[in-house]
Amino acid sequence: MKRDICVETNQVTALRDAVSTALEAGEGYPAMVMAYGEAGTGKTRAARSLYIEHLGLYVRVMEGMTQAGFLQEICFEVTGSSPHGSMRCKSAIISSLRSEPAPLFIDEADRLHVSRMEDLRDIHDATGSPVILIGEMGLPTRVNARSRINDRIPDAFRVLFGEISRADVHMYAAKAAGLNLSLEAGQAVLEATKGNFRRVHNAILSIEGAARAKGTSEIDVELARAALGGSQRRRLG
């Protein structure tokens, strides 16, 4: 099974459009983006694909990060160095991004203290580089806590990642594993996973193994259900 496949769902397309528009906004215009949703909905996979596509920078927030640690992490991604002191880091980040603007993707942003979001707002305001916040359902609450941050994220730049569709399931199976699911098989996967992208990935992985054992890439509903039932029994066991 191929890794890091990003299926162009409606949610991925909306995030792609938001990032592209933010890149064109320029300094002085609001260009912060927020992608949020439950765990396993494909936000991080989409963000990683887009940051590579746009030659951006990617930082994952670790639980309990201090201001200095957070800024050092960003500074290393931007400049390749990690100066001591928050202000030194922020100055180095701003200086570099002023010279070469680039989108900054911040994953697990719902872990950030609001003061760290203010650091990101400063970087955005001073450089015009888009800042893309990726997090779970609590992220909008943190963003709303400071109007100066909230006002920099236009409604069109707020992307909710929810359940994927049956068409997305079929597309992912084909692109990631070379499997052709029947309509009934795709529906069985969708119902078993409740449209959660991470669960869909695990389901297709199980179906791929069963298909390989039978020497086929054509998946009917019986084969799909048998593979899904086997994976559930292994988890329960």
PDB file of C-alpha atoms in Angstrom:
ATOM      1  CA  MET A   1       0.000   0.000   0.000  1.00  0.00           C
ATOM      2  CA  LYS A   2       1.339   3.416  -0.925  1.00  0.00           C
ATOM      3  CA  ARG A   3       2.014   5.783   1.946  1.00  0.00           C
ATOM      4  CA  ASP A   4       1.207   9.502   2.252  1.00  0.00           C
ATOM      5  CA  ILE A   5      -1.488   9.435  -0.418  1.00  0.00           C
ATOM      6  CA  CYS A   6      -3.625  12.571  -0.188  1.00  0.00           C
ATOM      7  CA  VAL A   7      -7.066  12.071  -1.720  1.00  0.00           C
ATOM      8  CA  GLU A   8      -8.570  15.271  -3.086  1.00  0.00           C
ATOM      9  CA  THR A   9     -11.724  15.313  -0.963  1.00  0.00           C
ATOM     10  CA  ASN A  10     -13.915  18.424  -0.824  1.00  0.00           C
ATOM     11  CA  GLN A  11     -12.204  19.292   2.462  1.00  0.00           C
ATOM     12  CA  VAL A  12      -8.722  18.991   0.976  1.00  0.00           C
ATOM     13  CA  THR A  13      -9.796  21.117  -1.983  1.00  0.00           C
ATOM     14  CA  ALA A  14     -11.193  23.779   0.371  1.00  0.00           C
ATOM     15  CA  LEU A  15      -7.923  23.852   2.329  1.00  0.00           C
ATOM     16  CA  ARG A  16      -5.883  23.978  -0.875  1.00  0.00           C
ATOM     17  CA  ASP A  17      -7.954  26.929  -2.115  1.00  0.00           C
ATOM     18  CA  ALA A  18      -7.630  28.735   1.228  1.00  0.00           C
ATOM     19  CA  VAL A  19      -3.843  28.320   1.286  1.00  0.00           C
ATOM     20  CA  SER A  20      -3.494  29.420  -2.351  1.00  0.00           C
ATOM     21  CA  THR A  21      -5.613  32.527  -1.731  1.00  0.00           C
ATOM     22  CA  ALA A  22      -3.685  33.318   1.458  1.00  0.00           C
ATOM     23  CA  LEU A  23      -0.425  33.115  -0.473  1.00  0.00           C
ATOM     24  CA  GLU A  24      -1.706  35.744  -2.884  1.00  0.00           C
ATOM     25  CA  ALA A  25      -2.971  38.095  -0.153  1.00  0.00           C
ATOM     26  CA  GLY A  26       0.330  39.835   0.543  1.00  0.00           C
ATOM     27  CA  GLU A  27       1.553  41.747   3.590  1.00  0.00           C
ATOM     28  CA  GLY A  28      -1.081  43.776   5.390  1.00  0.00           C
ATOM     29  CA  TYR A  29      -4.005  41.504   4.515  1.00  0.00           C
ATOM     30  CA  PRO A  30      -5.446  38.767   6.760  1.00  0.00           C
ATOM     31  CA  ALA A  31      -3.955  35.470   5.638  1.00  0.00           C
ATOM     32  CA  MET A  32      -4.175  33.076   8.564  1.00  0.00           C
ATOM     33  CA  VAL A  33      -5.913  29.761   7.837  1.00  0.00           C
ATOM     34  CA  MET A  34      -7.533  27.252  10.197  1.00  0.00           C
ATOM     35  CA  ALA A  35      -8.191  23.558   9.460  1.00  0.00           C
ATOM     36  CA  TYR A  36      -9.905  21.687  12.271  1.00  0.00           C
ATOM     37  CA  GLY A  37     -11.837  18.498  12.963  1.00  0.00           C
ATOM     38  CA  GLU A  38     -11.926  15.276  14.943  1.00  0.00           C
ATOM     39  CA  ALA A  39      -8.852  13.069  15.133  1.00  0.00           C
ATOM     40  CA  GLY A  40      -8.323  10.857  12.098  1.00  0.00           C
ATOM     41  CA  THR A  41     -10.103  13.039   9.538  1.00  0.00           C
ATOM     42  CA  GLY A  42      -7.034  13.582   7.339  1.00  0.00           C
ATOM     43  CA  LYS A  43      -6.039  17.126   8.335  1.00  0.00           C
ATOM     44  CA  THR A  44      -2.381  16.363   8.957  1.00  0.00           C
ATOM     45  CA  ARG A  45      -2.013  14.317   5.764  1.00  0.00           C
ATOM     46  CA  ALA A  46      -3.492  17.204   3.762  1.00  0.00           C
ATOM     47  CA  ALA A  47      -1.276  19.759   5.509  1.00  0.00           C
ATOM     48  CA  ARG A  48       1.870  17.736   4.855  1.00  0.00           C
ATOM     49  CA  SER A  49       0.980  17.409   1.192  1.00  0.00           C
ATOM     50  CA  LEU A  50       0.310  21.143   0.851  1.00  0.00           C
ATOM     51  CA  TYR A  51       3.413  22.299   2.710  1.00  0.00           C
ATOM     52  CA  ILE A  52       5.566  20.232   0.343  1.00  0.00           C
ATOM     53  CA  GLU A  53       3.619  21.466  -2.669  1.00  0.00           C
ATOM     54  CA  HIS A  54       4.059  25.132  -1.667  1.00  0.00           C
ATOM     55  CA  LEU A  55       7.645  24.767  -0.362  1.00  0.00           C
ATOM     56  CA  GLY A  56       6.392  25.751   3.054  1.00  0.00           C
ATOM     57  CA  LEU A  57       7.488  25.034   6.608  1.00  0.00           C
ATOM     58  CA  TYR A  58       5.933  22.485   8.957  1.00  0.00           C
ATOM     59  CA  VAL A  59       6.052  22.441  12.765  1.00  0.00           C
ATOM     60  CA  ARG A  60       4.219  20.031  15.058  1.00  0.00           C
ATOM     61  CA  VAL A  61       3.361  21.416  18.493  1.00  0.00           C
ATOM     62  CA  MET A  62       4.446  19.149  21.323  1.00  0.00           C
ATOM     63  CA  GLU A  63       2.466  19.006  24.549  1.00  0.00           C
ATOM     64  CA  GLY A  64       3.845  21.421  27.149  1.00  0.00           C
ATOM     65  CA  MET A  65       6.078  23.401  24.753  1.00  0.00           C
ATOM     66  CA  THR A  66       7.373  26.639  26.265  1.00  0.00           C
ATOM     67  CA  GLN A  67       7.407  29.886  24.303  1.00  0.00           C
ATOM     68  CA  ALA A  68      11.172  29.617  23.790  1.00  0.00           C
ATOM     69  CA  GLY A  69      10.908  25.964  22.743  1.00  0.00           C
ATOM     70  CA  PHE A  70       8.108  26.680  20.298  1.00  0.00           C
ATOM     71  CA  LEU A  71       9.896  29.613  18.692  1.00  0.00           C
ATOM     72  CA  GLN A  72      13.173  27.672  18.562  1.00  0.00           C
ATOM     73  CA  GLU A  73      11.378  24.888  16.684  1.00  0.00           C
ATOM     74  CA  ILE A  74      10.000  27.358  14.135  1.00  0.00           C
ATOM     75  CA  CYS A  75      13.340  29.167  13.906  1.00  0.00           C
ATOM     76  CA  PHE A  76      15.161  25.935  13.128  1.00  0.00           C
ATOM     77  CA  GLU A  77      12.685  25.145  10.332  1.00  0.00           C
ATOM     78  CA  VAL A  78      12.994  28.665   8.910  1.00  0.00           C
ATOM     79  CA  THR A  79      16.703  29.424   9.373  1.00  0.00           C
ATOM     80  CA  GLY A  80      18.381  26.152  10.360  1.00  0.00           C
ATOM     81  CA  SER A  81      19.422  27.616  13.725  1.00  0.00           C
ATOM     82  CA  SER A  82      17.914  27.783  17.226  1.00  0.00           C
ATOM     83  CA  PRO A  83      19.089  30.942  19.054  1.00  0.00           C
ATOM     84  CA  HIS A  84      18.650  31.192  22.818  1.00  0.00           C
ATOM     85  CA  GLY A  85      15.852  33.505  23.874  1.00  0.00           C
ATOM     86  CA  SER A  86      12.350  34.036  22.527  1.00  0.00           C
ATOM     87  CA  MET A  87      12.975  37.483  21.070  1.00  0.00           C
ATOM     88  CA  ARG A  88      16.120  36.373  19.253  1.00  0.00           C
ATOM     89  CA  CYS A  89      14.211  33.497  17.704  1.00  0.00           C
ATOM     90  CA  LYS A  90      11.280  35.675  16.696  1.00  0.00           C
ATOM     91  CA  SER A  91      13.563  38.327  15.192  1.00  0.00           C
ATOM     92  CA  ALA A  92      15.456  35.702  13.191  1.00  0.00           C
ATOM     93  CA  ILE A  93      12.190  34.153  11.935  1.00  0.00           C
ATOM     94  CA  ILE A  94      10.781  37.517  10.875  1.00  0.00           C
ATOM     95  CA  SER A  95      14.009  38.597   9.188  1.00  0.00           C
ATOM     96  CA  SER A  96      14.196  35.376   7.163  1.00  0.00           C
ATOM     97  CA  LEU A  97      10.513  35.298   6.160  1.00  0.00           C
ATOM     98  CA  ARG A  98      10.607  38.953   5.134  1.00  0.00           C
ATOM     99  CA  SER A  99      13.327  38.052   2.655  1.00  0.00           C
ATOM    100  CA  GLU A 100      11.720  34.789   1.529  1.00  0.00           C
ATOM    101  CA  PRO A 101       8.035  34.521   2.519  1.00  0.00           C
ATOM    102  CA  ALA A 102       6.710  30.981   2.921  1.00  0.00           C
ATOM    103  CA  PRO A 103       3.555  29.427   4.366  1.00  0.00           C
ATOM    104  CA  LEU A 104       3.994  28.196   7.926  1.00  0.00           C
ATOM    105  CA  PHE A 105       1.959  25.076   8.814  1.00  0.00           C
ATOM    106  CA  ILE A 106       1.431  24.565  12.566  1.00  0.00           C
ATOM    107  CA  ASP A 107       0.054  21.096  13.377  1.00  0.00           C
ATOM    108  CA  GLU A 108      -1.610  20.229  16.716  1.00  0.00           C
ATOM    109  CA  ALA A 109      -2.253  23.970  17.096  1.00  0.00           C
ATOM    110  CA  ASP A 110      -5.049  23.323  19.603  1.00  0.00           C
ATOM    111  CA  ARG A 111      -2.257  22.547  22.085  1.00  0.00           C
ATOM    112  CA  LEU A 112      -0.942  26.101  21.849  1.00  0.00           C
ATOM    113  CA  HIS A 113      -1.385  28.605  24.652  1.00  0.00           C
ATOM    114  CA  VAL A 114      -3.034  31.728  23.275  1.00  0.00           C
ATOM    115  CA  SER A 115       0.232  33.643  23.817  1.00  0.00           C
ATOM    116  CA  ARG A 116       1.944  31.335  21.329  1.00  0.00           C
ATOM    117  CA  MET A 117      -0.783  32.176  18.831  1.00  0.00           C
ATOM    118  CA  GLU A 118       0.053  35.831  19.415  1.00  0.00           C
ATOM    119  CA  ASP A 119       3.645  34.997  18.431  1.00  0.00           C
ATOM    120  CA  LEU A 120       2.315  33.528  15.187  1.00  0.00           C
ATOM    121  CA  ARG A 121       0.182  36.616  14.599  1.00  0.00           C
ATOM    122  CA  ASP A 122       3.277  38.807  15.047  1.00  0.00           C
ATOM    123  CA  ILE A 123       5.174  36.702  12.495  1.00  0.00           C
ATOM    124  CA  HIS A 124       2.260  36.846  10.060  1.00  0.00           C
ATOM    125  CA  ASP A 125       1.784  40.611  10.444  1.00  0.00           C
ATOM    126  CA  ALA A 126       5.480  41.385  10.091  1.00  0.00           C
ATOM    127  CA  THR A 127       6.175  39.169   7.072  1.00  0.00           C
ATOM    128  CA  GLY A 128       2.906  38.571   5.211  1.00  0.00           C
ATOM    129  CA  SER A 129       3.633  34.835   5.305  1.00  0.00           C
ATOM    130  CA  PRO A 130       0.439  32.794   5.687  1.00  0.00           C
ATOM    131  CA  VAL A 131       0.093  30.849   8.934  1.00  0.00           C
ATOM    132  CA  ILE A 132      -1.975  27.667   8.694  1.00  0.00           C
ATOM    133  CA  LEU A 133      -3.256  26.321  12.017  1.00  0.00           C
ATOM    134  CA  ILE A 134      -4.225  22.631  12.076  1.00  0.00           C
ATOM    135  CA  GLY A 135      -5.966  21.132  15.093  1.00  0.00           C
ATOM    136  CA  GLU A 136      -8.906  19.316  16.602  1.00  0.00           C
ATOM    137  CA  MET A 137     -12.345  20.618  17.508  1.00  0.00           C
ATOM    138  CA  GLY A 138     -11.062  22.789  20.362  1.00  0.00           C
ATOM    139  CA  LEU A 139      -9.006  24.961  18.012  1.00  0.00           C
ATOM    140  CA  PRO A 140     -11.774  27.473  17.127  1.00  0.00           C
ATOM    141  CA  THR A 141     -12.333  28.146  20.844  1.00  0.00           C
ATOM    142  CA  ARG A 142      -8.664  29.048  21.294  1.00  0.00           C
ATOM    143  CA  VAL A 143      -8.713  31.220  18.179  1.00  0.00           C
ATOM    144  CA  ASN A 144     -11.864  33.020  19.325  1.00  0.00           C
ATOM    145  CA  ALA A 145     -10.225  33.866  22.650  1.00  0.00           C
ATOM    146  CA  ARG A 146      -8.285  36.718  21.005  1.00  0.00           C
ATOM    147  CA  SER A 147     -10.106  38.949  18.534  1.00  0.00           C
ATOM    148  CA  ARG A 148      -6.784  40.042  17.004  1.00  0.00           C
ATOM    149  CA  ILE A 149      -6.159  36.455  15.960  1.00  0.00           C
ATOM    150  CA  ASN A 150      -9.770  35.653  15.107  1.00  0.00           C
ATOM    151  CA  ASP A 151     -10.013  38.680  12.800  1.00  0.00           C
ATOM    152  CA  ARG A 152      -7.054  37.448  10.758  1.00  0.00           C
ATOM    153  CA  ILE A 153      -8.832  34.241   9.744  1.00  0.00           C
ATOM    154  CA  PRO A 154     -11.559  35.052   7.192  1.00  0.00           C
ATOM    155  CA  ASP A 155     -14.557  32.708   7.069  1.00  0.00           C
ATOM    156  CA  ALA A 156     -13.355  31.329   3.720  1.00  0.00           C
ATOM    157  CA  PHE A 157     -10.103  30.314   5.425  1.00  0.00           C
ATOM    158  CA  ARG A 158     -11.822  28.144   8.077  1.00  0.00           C
ATOM    159  CA  VAL A 159     -12.009  24.531   6.892  1.00  0.00           C
ATOM    160  CA  LEU A 160     -13.849  21.864   8.869  1.00  0.00           C
ATOM    161  CA  PHE A 161     -12.643  18.310   8.226  1.00  0.00           C
ATOM    162  CA  GLY A 162     -15.467  15.826   8.783  1.00  0.00           C
ATOM    163  CA  GLU A 163     -16.596  12.504   7.362  1.00  0.00           C
ATOM    164  CA  ILE A 164     -15.378  11.579   3.902  1.00  0.00           C
ATOM    165  CA  SER A 165     -17.761  10.325   1.216  1.00  0.00           C
ATOM    166  CA  ARG A 166     -18.147   6.943  -0.447  1.00  0.00           C
ATOM    167  CA  ALA A 167     -16.558   8.398  -3.590  1.00  0.00           C
ATOM    168  CA  ASP A 168     -13.539   9.352  -1.456  1.00  0.00           C
ATOM    169  CA  VAL A 169     -13.327   5.765  -0.160  1.00  0.00           C
ATOM    170  CA  HIS A 170     -13.284   4.406  -3.722  1.00  0.00           C
ATOM    171  CA  MET A 171     -10.676   6.946  -4.789  1.00  0.00           C
ATOM    172  CA  TYR A 172      -8.417   6.204  -1.818  1.00  0.00           C
ATOM    173  CA  ALA A 173      -8.632   2.437  -2.370  1.00  0.00           C
ATOM    174  CA  ALA A 174      -7.669   2.891  -6.021  1.00  0.00           C
ATOM    175  CA  LYS A 175      -4.838   5.377  -5.461  1.00  0.00           C
ATOM    176  CA  ALA A 176      -3.321   3.880  -2.319  1.00  0.00           C
ATOM    177  CA  ALA A 177      -3.781   0.169  -2.950  1.00  0.00           C
ATOM    178  CA  GLY A 178      -4.811  -0.295  -6.584  1.00  0.00           C
ATOM    179  CA  LEU A 179      -8.136  -1.807  -5.524  1.00  0.00           C
ATOM    180  CA  ASN A 180     -11.413  -1.493  -7.414  1.00  0.00           C
ATOM    181  CA  LEU A 181     -14.221  -1.558  -4.857  1.00  0.00           C
ATOM    182  CA  SER A 182     -17.762  -2.344  -5.930  1.00  0.00           C
ATOM    183  CA  LEU A 183     -20.409   0.195  -4.905  1.00  0.00           C
ATOM    184  CA  GLU A 184     -21.579  -2.162  -2.154  1.00  0.00           C
ATOM    185  CA  ALA A 185     -18.020  -2.755  -0.917  1.00  0.00           C
ATOM    186  CA  GLY A 186     -17.365   0.979  -0.762  1.00  0.00           C
ATOM    187  CA  GLN A 187     -20.573   1.477   1.202  1.00  0.00           C
ATOM    188  CA  ALA A 188     -19.588  -1.308   3.608  1.00  0.00           C
ATOM    189  CA  VAL A 189     -16.251   0.398   4.270  1.00  0.00           C
ATOM    190  CA  LEU A 190     -17.941   3.762   4.753  1.00  0.00           C
ATOM    191  CA  GLU A 191     -20.447   2.349   7.239  1.00  0.00           C
ATOM    192  CA  ALA A 192     -17.826   0.361   9.177  1.00  0.00           C
ATOM    193  CA  THR A 193     -15.511   3.363   9.513  1.00  0.00           C
ATOM    194  CA  LYS A 194     -18.200   6.071   9.868  1.00  0.00           C
ATOM    195  CA  GLY A 195     -16.278   8.073   7.267  1.00  0.00           C
ATOM    196  CA  ASN A 196     -13.233   8.573   9.502  1.00  0.00           C
ATOM    197  CA  PHE A 197     -10.218   8.824   7.207  1.00  0.00           C
ATOM    198  CA  ARG A 198      -7.796   7.043   9.541  1.00  0.00           C
ATOM    199  CA  ARG A 199     -10.206   4.139   9.950  1.00  0.00           C
ATOM    200  CA  VAL A 200     -10.734   4.045   6.179  1.00  0.00           C
ATOM    201  CA  HIS A 201      -6.956   3.743   5.750  1.00  0.00           C
ATOM    202  CA  ASN A 202      -6.855   0.823   8.206  1.00  0.00           C
ATOM    203  CA  ALA A 203      -9.842  -0.832   6.504  1.00  0.00           C
ATOM    204  CA  ILE A 204      -8.276  -0.598   3.046  1.00  0.00           C
ATOM    205  CA  LEU A 205      -5.056  -2.039   4.478  1.00  0.00           C
ATOM    206  CA  SER A 206      -6.995  -5.078   5.734  1.00  0.00           C
ATOM    207  CA  ILE A 207      -8.870  -5.457   2.440  1.00  0.00           C
ATOM    208  CA  GLU A 208      -5.618  -5.197   0.504  1.00  0.00           C
ATOM    209  CA  GLY A 209      -4.202  -8.113   2.482  1.00  0.00           C
ATOM    210  CA  ALA A 210      -7.292 -10.232   1.824  1.00  0.00           C
ATOM    211  CA  ALA A 211      -7.263  -9.286  -1.878  1.00  0.00           C
ATOM    212  CA  ARG A 212      -3.599 -10.211  -2.212  1.00  0.00           C
ATOM    213  CA  ALA A 213      -4.297 -13.637  -0.675  1.00  0.00           C
ATOM    214  CA  LYS A 214      -6.971 -14.220  -3.331  1.00  0.00           C
ATOM    215  CA  GLY A 215      -4.862 -12.768  -6.142  1.00  0.00           C
ATOM    216  CA  THR A 216      -7.382 -10.115  -7.111  1.00  0.00           C
ATOM    217  CA  SER A 217      -7.826  -6.356  -7.129  1.00  0.00           C
ATOM    218  CA  GLU A 218     -11.610  -6.511  -7.673  1.00  0.00           C
ATOM    219  CA  ILE A 219     -13.330  -6.169  -4.316  1.00  0.00           C
ATOM    220  CA  ASP A 220     -16.939  -7.247  -3.878  1.00  0.00           C
ATOM    221  CA  VAL A 221     -18.950  -6.688  -0.728  1.00  0.00           C
ATOM    222  CA  GLU A 222     -18.400 -10.249   0.562  1.00  0.00           C
ATOM    223  CA  LEU A 223     -14.626  -9.904   0.416  1.00  0.00           C
ATOM    224  CA  ALA A 224     -14.775  -6.442   1.969  1.00  0.00           C
ATOM    225  CA  ARG A 225     -16.969  -7.564   4.859  1.00  0.00           C
ATOM    226  CA  ALA A 226     -14.852 -10.653   5.479  1.00  0.00           C
ATOM    227  CA  ALA A 227     -11.681  -8.529   5.643  1.00  0.00           C
ATOM    228  CA  LEU A 228     -13.326  -5.922   7.870  1.00  0.00           C
ATOM    229  CA  GLY A 229     -14.732  -8.593  10.160  1.00  0.00           C
ATOM    230  CA  GLY A 230     -11.306 -10.216  10.457  1.00  0.00           C
ATOM    231  CA  SER A 231      -9.621  -6.928  11.355  1.00  0.00           C
ATOM    232  CA  GLN A 232     -12.267  -6.258  14.036  1.00  0.00           C
ATOM    233  CA  ARG A 233     -11.784  -9.737  15.514  1.00  0.00           C
ATOM    234  CA  ARG A 234      -8.011  -9.196  15.659  1.00  0.00           C
ATOM    235  CA  ARG A 235      -8.486  -5.901  17.501  1.00  0.00           C
ATOM    236  CA  LEU A 236     -10.890  -7.507  19.966  1.00  0.00           C
ATOM    237  CA  GLY A 237      -8.566 -10.460  20.459  1.00  0.00           C
TER     238      GLY A 237
END
